[in-house]
CSV table of C-alpha atoms in Angstrom, one decimal:
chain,number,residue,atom,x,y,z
A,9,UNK,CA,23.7,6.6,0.4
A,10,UNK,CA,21.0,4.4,1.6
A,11,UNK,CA,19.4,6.7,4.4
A,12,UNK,CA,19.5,9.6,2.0
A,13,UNK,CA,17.4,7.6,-0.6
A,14,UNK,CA,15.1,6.2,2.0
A,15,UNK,CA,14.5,9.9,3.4
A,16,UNK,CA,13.9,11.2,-0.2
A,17,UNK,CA,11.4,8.5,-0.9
A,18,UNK,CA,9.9,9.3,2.6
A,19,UNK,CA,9.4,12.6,1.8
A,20,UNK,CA,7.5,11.7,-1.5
A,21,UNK,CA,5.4,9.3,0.3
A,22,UNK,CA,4.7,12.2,3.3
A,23,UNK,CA,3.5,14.7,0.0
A,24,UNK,CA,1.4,11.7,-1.4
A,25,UNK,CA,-0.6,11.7,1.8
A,26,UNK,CA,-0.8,15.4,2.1
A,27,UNK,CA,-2.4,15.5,-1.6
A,28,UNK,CA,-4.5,12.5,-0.8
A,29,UNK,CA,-6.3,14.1,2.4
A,30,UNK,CA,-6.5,17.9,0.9
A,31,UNK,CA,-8.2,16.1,-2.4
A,32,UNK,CA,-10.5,13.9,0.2
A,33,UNK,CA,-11.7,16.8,2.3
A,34,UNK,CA,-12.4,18.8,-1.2
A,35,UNK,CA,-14.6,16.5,-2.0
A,36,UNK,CA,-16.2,16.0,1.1
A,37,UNK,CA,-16.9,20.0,0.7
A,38,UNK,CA,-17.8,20.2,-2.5
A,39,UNK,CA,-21.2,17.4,-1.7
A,40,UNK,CA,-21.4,20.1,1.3
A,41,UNK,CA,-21.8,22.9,-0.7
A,42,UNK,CA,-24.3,21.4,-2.9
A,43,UNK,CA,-26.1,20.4,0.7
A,44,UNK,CA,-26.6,23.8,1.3
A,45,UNK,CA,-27.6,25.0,-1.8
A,46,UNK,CA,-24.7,27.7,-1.7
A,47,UNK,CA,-25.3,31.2,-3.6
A,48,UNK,CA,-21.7,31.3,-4.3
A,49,UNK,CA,-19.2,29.4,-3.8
A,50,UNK,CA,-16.2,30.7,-2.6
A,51,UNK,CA,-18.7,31.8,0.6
A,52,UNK,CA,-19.7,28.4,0.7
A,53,UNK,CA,-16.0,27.3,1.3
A,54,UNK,CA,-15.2,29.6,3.6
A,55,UNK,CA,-18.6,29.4,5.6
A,56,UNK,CA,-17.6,25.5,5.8
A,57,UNK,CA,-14.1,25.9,6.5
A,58,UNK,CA,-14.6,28.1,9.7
A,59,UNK,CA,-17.4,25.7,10.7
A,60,UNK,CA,-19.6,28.9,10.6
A,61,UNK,CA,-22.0,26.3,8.5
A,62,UNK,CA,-20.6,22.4,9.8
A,63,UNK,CA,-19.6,20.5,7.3
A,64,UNK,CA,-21.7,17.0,7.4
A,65,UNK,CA,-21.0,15.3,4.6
A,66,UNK,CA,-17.0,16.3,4.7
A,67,UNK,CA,-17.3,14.4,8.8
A,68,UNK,CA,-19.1,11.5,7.8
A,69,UNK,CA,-16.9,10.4,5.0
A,70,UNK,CA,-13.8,11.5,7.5
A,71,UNK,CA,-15.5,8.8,10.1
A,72,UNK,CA,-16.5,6.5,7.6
A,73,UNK,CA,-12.6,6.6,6.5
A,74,UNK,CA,-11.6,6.1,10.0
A,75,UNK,CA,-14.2,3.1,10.7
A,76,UNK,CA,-13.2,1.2,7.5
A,77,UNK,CA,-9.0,1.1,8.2
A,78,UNK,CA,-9.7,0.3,11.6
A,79,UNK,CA,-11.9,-2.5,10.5
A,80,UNK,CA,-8.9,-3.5,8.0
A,81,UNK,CA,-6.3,-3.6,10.7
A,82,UNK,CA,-8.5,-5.6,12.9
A,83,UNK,CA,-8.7,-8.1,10.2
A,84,UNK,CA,-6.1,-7.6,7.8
A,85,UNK,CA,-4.1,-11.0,8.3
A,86,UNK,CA,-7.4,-12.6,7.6
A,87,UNK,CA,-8.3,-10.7,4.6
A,88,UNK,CA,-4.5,-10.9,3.0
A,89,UNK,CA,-4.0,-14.6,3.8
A,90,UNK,CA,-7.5,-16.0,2.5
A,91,UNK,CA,-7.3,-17.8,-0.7
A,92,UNK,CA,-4.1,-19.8,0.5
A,93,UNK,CA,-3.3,-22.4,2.7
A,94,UNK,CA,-1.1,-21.2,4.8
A,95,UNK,CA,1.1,-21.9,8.2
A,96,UNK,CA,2.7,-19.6,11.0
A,97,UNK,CA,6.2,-20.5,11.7
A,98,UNK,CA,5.8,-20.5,15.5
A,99,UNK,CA,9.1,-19.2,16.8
A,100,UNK,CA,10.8,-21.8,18.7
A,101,UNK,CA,8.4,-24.6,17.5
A,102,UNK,CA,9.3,-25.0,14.3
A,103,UNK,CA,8.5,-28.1,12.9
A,104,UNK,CA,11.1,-29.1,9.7
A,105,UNK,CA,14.5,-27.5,8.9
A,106,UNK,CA,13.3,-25.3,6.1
A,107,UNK,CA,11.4,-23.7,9.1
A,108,UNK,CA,14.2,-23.4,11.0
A,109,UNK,CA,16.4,-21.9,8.4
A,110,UNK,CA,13.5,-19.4,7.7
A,111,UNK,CA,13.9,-18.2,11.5
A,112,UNK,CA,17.3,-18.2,11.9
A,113,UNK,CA,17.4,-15.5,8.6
A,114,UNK,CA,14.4,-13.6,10.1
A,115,UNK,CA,16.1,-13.0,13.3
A,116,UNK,CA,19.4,-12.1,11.8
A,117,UNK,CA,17.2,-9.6,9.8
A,118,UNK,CA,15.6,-8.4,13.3
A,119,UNK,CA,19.4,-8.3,15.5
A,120,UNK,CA,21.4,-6.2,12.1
A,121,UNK,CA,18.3,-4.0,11.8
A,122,UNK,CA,18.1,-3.6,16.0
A,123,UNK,CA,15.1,-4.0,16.2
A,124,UNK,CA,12.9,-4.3,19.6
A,125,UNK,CA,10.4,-6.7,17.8
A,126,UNK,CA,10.0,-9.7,15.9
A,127,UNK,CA,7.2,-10.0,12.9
A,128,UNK,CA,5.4,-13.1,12.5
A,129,UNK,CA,6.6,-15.2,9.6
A,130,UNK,CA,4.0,-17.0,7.4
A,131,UNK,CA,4.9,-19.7,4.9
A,132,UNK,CA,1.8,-19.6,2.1
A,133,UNK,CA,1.3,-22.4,-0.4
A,134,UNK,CA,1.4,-21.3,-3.8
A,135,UNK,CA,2.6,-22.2,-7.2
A,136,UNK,CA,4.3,-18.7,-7.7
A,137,UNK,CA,7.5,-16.8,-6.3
A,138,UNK,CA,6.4,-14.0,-4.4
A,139,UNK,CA,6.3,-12.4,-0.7
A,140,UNK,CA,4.7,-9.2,1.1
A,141,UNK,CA,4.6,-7.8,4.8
A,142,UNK,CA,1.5,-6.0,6.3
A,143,UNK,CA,0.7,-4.7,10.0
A,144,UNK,CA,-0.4,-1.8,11.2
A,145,UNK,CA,2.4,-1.6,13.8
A,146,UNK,CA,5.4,-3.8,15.0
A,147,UNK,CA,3.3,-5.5,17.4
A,148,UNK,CA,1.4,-7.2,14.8
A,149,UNK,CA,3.4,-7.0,11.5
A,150,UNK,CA,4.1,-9.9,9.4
A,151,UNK,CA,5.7,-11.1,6.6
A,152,UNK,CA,4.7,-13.8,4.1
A,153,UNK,CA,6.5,-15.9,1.6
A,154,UNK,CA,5.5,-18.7,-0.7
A,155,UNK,CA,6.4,-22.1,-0.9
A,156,UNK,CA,7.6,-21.7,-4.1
A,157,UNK,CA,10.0,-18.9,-3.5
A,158,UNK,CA,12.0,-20.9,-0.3
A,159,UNK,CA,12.1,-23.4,-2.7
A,160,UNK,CA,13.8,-21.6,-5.8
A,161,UNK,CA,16.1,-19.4,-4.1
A,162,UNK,CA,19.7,-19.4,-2.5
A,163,UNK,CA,19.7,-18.8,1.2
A,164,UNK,CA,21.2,-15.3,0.9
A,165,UNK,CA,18.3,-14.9,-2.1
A,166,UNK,CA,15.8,-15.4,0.5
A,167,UNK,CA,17.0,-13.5,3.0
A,168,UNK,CA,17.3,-10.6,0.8
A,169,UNK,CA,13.4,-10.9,-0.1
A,170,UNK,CA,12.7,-11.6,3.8
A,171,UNK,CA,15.1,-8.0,4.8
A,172,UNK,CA,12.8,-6.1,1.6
A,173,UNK,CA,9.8,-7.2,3.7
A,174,UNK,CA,11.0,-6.8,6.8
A,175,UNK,CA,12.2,-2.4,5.4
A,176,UNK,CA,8.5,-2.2,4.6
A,177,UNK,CA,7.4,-2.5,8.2
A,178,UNK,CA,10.7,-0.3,9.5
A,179,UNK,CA,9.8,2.3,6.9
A,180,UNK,CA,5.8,2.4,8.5
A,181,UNK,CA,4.8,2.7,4.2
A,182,UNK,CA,2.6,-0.5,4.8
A,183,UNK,CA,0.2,1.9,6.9
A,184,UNK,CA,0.4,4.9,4.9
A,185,UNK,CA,-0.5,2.4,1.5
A,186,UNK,CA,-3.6,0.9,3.6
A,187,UNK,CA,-4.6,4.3,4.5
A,188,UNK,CA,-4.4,5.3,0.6
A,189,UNK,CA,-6.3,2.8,-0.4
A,190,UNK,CA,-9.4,3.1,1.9
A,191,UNK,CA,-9.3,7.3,0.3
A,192,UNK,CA,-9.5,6.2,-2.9
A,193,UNK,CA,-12.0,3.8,-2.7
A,194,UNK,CA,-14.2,6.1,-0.7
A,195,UNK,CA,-13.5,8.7,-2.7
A,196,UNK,CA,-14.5,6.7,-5.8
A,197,UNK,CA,-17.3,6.0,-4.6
A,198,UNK,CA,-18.6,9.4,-3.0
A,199,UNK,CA,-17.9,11.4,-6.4
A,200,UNK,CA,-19.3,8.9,-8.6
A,201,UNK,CA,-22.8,9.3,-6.6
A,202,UNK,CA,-22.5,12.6,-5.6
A,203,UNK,CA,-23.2,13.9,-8.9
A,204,UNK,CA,-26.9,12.4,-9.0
A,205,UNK,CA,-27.5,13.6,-5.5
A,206,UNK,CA,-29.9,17.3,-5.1
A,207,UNK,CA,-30.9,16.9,-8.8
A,208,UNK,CA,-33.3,19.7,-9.5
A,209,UNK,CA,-33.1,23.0,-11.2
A,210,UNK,CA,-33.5,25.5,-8.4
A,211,UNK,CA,-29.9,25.2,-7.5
A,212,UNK,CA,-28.2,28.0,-6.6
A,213,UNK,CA,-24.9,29.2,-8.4
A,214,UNK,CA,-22.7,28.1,-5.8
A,215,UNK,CA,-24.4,24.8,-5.5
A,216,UNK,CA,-24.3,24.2,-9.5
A,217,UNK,CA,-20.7,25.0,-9.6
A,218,UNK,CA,-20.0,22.2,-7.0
A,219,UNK,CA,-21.9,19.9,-8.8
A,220,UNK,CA,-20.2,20.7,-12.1
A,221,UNK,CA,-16.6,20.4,-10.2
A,222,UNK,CA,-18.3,16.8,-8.8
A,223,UNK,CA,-19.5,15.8,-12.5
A,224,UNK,CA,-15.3,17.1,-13.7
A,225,UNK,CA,-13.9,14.8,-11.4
A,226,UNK,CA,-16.0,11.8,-12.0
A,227,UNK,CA,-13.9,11.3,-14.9
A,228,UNK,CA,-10.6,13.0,-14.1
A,229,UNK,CA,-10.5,11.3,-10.2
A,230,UNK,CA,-9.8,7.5,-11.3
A,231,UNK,CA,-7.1,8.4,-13.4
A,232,UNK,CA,-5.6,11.0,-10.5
A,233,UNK,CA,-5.4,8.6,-7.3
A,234,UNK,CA,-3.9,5.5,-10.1
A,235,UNK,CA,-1.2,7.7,-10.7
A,236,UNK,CA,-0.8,8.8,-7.4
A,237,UNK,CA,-1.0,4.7,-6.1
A,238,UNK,CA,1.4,3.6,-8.5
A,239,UNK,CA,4.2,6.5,-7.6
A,240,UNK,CA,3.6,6.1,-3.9
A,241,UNK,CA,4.1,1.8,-4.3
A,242,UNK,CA,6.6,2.7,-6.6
A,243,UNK,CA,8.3,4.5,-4.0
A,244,UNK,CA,8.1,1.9,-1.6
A,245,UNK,CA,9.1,-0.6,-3.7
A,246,UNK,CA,12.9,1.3,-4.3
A,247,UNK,CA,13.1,2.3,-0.3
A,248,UNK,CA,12.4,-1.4,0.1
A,249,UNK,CA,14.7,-3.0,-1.8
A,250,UNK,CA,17.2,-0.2,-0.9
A,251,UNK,CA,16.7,-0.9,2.6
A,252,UNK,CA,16.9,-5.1,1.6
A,253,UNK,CA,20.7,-4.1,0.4
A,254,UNK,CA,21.6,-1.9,3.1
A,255,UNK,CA,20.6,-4.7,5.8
A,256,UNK,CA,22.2,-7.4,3.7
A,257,UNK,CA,25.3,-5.2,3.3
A,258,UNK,CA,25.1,-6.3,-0.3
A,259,UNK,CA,22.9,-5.1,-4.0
A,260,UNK,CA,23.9,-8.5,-5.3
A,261,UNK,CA,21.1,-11.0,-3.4
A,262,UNK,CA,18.5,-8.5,-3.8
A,263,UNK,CA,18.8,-8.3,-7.4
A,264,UNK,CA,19.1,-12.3,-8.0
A,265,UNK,CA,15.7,-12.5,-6.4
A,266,UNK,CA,14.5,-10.5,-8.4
A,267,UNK,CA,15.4,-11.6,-11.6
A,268,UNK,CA,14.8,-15.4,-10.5
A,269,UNK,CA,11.1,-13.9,-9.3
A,270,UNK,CA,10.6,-12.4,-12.8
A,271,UNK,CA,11.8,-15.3,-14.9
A,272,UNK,CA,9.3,-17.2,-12.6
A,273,UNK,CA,6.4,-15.4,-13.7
A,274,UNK,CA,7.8,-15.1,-17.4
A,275,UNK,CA,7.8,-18.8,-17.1
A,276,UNK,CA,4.0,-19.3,-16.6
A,277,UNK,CA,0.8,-17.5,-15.8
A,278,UNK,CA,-0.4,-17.2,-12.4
A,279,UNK,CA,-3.5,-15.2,-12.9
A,280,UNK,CA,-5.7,-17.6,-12.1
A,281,UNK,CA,-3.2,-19.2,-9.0
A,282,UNK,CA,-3.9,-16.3,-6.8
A,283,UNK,CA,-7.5,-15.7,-5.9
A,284,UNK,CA,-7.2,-12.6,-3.9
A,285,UNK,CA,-6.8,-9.0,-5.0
A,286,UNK,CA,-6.0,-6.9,-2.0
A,287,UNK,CA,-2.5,-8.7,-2.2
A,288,UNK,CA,-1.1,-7.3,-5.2
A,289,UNK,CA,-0.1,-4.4,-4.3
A,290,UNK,CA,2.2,-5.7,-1.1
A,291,UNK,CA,3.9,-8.6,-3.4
A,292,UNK,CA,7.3,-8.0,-3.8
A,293,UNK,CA,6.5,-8.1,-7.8
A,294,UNK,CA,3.6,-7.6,-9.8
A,295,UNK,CA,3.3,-9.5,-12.7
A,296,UNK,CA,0.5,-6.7,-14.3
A,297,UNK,CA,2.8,-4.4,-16.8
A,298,UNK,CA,0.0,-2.2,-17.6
A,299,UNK,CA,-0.3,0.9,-14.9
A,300,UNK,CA,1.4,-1.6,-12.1
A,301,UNK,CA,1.7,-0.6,-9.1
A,302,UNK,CA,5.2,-2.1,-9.0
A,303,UNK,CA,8.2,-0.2,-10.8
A,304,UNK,CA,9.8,-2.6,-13.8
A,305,UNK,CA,12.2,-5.1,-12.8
A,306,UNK,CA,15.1,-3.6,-15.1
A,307,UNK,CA,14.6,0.1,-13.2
A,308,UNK,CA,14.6,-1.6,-9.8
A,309,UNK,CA,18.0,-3.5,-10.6
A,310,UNK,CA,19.6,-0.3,-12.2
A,311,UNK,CA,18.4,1.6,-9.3
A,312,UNK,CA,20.0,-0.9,-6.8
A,313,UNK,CA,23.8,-1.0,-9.1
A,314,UNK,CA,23.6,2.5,-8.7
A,315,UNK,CA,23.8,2.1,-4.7
């Protein structure tokens, strides 16, 4: 039952991506089009798409893409753990028992999933109950948990959050959600300029309909890739915590974190605890009801009692 929901969720992730790339390149044609001043525009397309006329502005933003996530993975653990103090749980030098526990789940995690690698474990100060993973790949995946949460949950609690974590990286959606999130920004940005680029009367049909397409999805875009991050994190977010039960052989952990996590953040606002952004959509649970990222704690649970 597990594998079949994780392969369905895959599959919706795989389609995300697919839409996400076909929108990017569309737009990267469309500023083309209006480059070359097109007559018409279906021409234009097709003149681009067999490279009969090269498509500059449609490379450039593909390179920029490329050059910004591979800056990201270069720095990601910097740019994810800034904000916090925060400690690596050296693995054999642990320093306290909590630490020690904290292994000892982790690599229970890593020998019932089989896995050929271990992910760094961070322990982050913070006055909330929350985790995430990030990596590109297994050699330099992590996972994070707050002080808060090792202190406020049962052992099997914990290592319920830590195996939800640790499916994120098995499942490879962490890289697939960076990779999202670079699109859309450059995206974003690139249609929201675009627009204002050429100006001039002396267009040409082709080119005008490209810039009225550009001018369409200046308002339409933002709402588009929203709804298309949410599903996708909403995705990962069930293949997660589906993945958290299977490993734990057990629904029952999974969903006592997560209520304990949500009562947490009934309990208190945390808005102005955690001062970086490009975290929120990794946490295990997003406190933001309004278009979260995050599915709602009741569908999660009802999802994982129907395992």
């Amino acid at each position: 039952m597990f594998d079949k929901i994780i392969k369905e969720n895959q599959f919706k992730t795989k389609c995300v991506i697919a839409l996400y790339l076909l929108i990017f390149v569309f737009i990267g044609l469309l500023v083309d089009i209006v480059r070359m001043n097109a007559s018409n525009f279906s021409e234009g397309i097709y003149r681009l798409l067999t490279f009969r006329e090269f498509p500059i502005v449609t490379c450039v933003l593909l390179v920029i893409a490329a050059l910004v996530v591979l800056f990201v993975i270069r720095n990601f653990k910097r740019i994810l753990l800034s904000g916090n103090e925060y400690k690596e749980i050296l693995y054999g030098k642990e320093s306290n028992a909590q630490e020690r526990e904290m292994s000892r789940i982790l690599d229970e995690l890593v020998e019932v999933a089989n896995l050929s690698f271990r992910p760094k474990l961070f322990l982050m100060e913070a006055p909330f109950m929350n985790a995430f993973a990030s990596g590109w790949n297994a050699d330099n995946s992590l996972i994070a948990v707050t002080t808060t949460l090792v202190r406020n949950l049962t052992r099997e609690e914990l290592k319920a959050v830590m195996a939800h974590e640790l499916s994120h990286i098995r499942h490879g959606d962490i890289r697939l959600t960076l990779m999202v999130g670079v699109l859309s920004n450059i995206m974003l940005l690139v249609v929201n300029y675009a627009v204002y680029l050429f100006l001039g009367n002396s267009r040409e049909k082709g080119a005008n309909l490209a810039r009225a397409i550009l001018l369409i999805l200046q308002f339409i875009l933002p709402l588009l890739t929203l709804v298309l991050q949410m599903f996708l994190s909403r995705s990962r977010e069930y293949m997660a915590d589906s993945g958290a039960a299977y490993l734990m052989g057990d629904n029952k952990p999974m969903i006592k974190a997560l209520q304990k996590i949500s009562g947490n953040y009934a309990q208190s606002d945390f808005s102005q605890s955690d001062t970086n952004p490009t975290r929120s959509a990794l946490y295990i649970f997003s406190a933001n009801e309004l278009f979260s990222t995050h599915p709602s704690i009741e569908n999660r649970i009802q999802a994982l009692l129907r395992q």
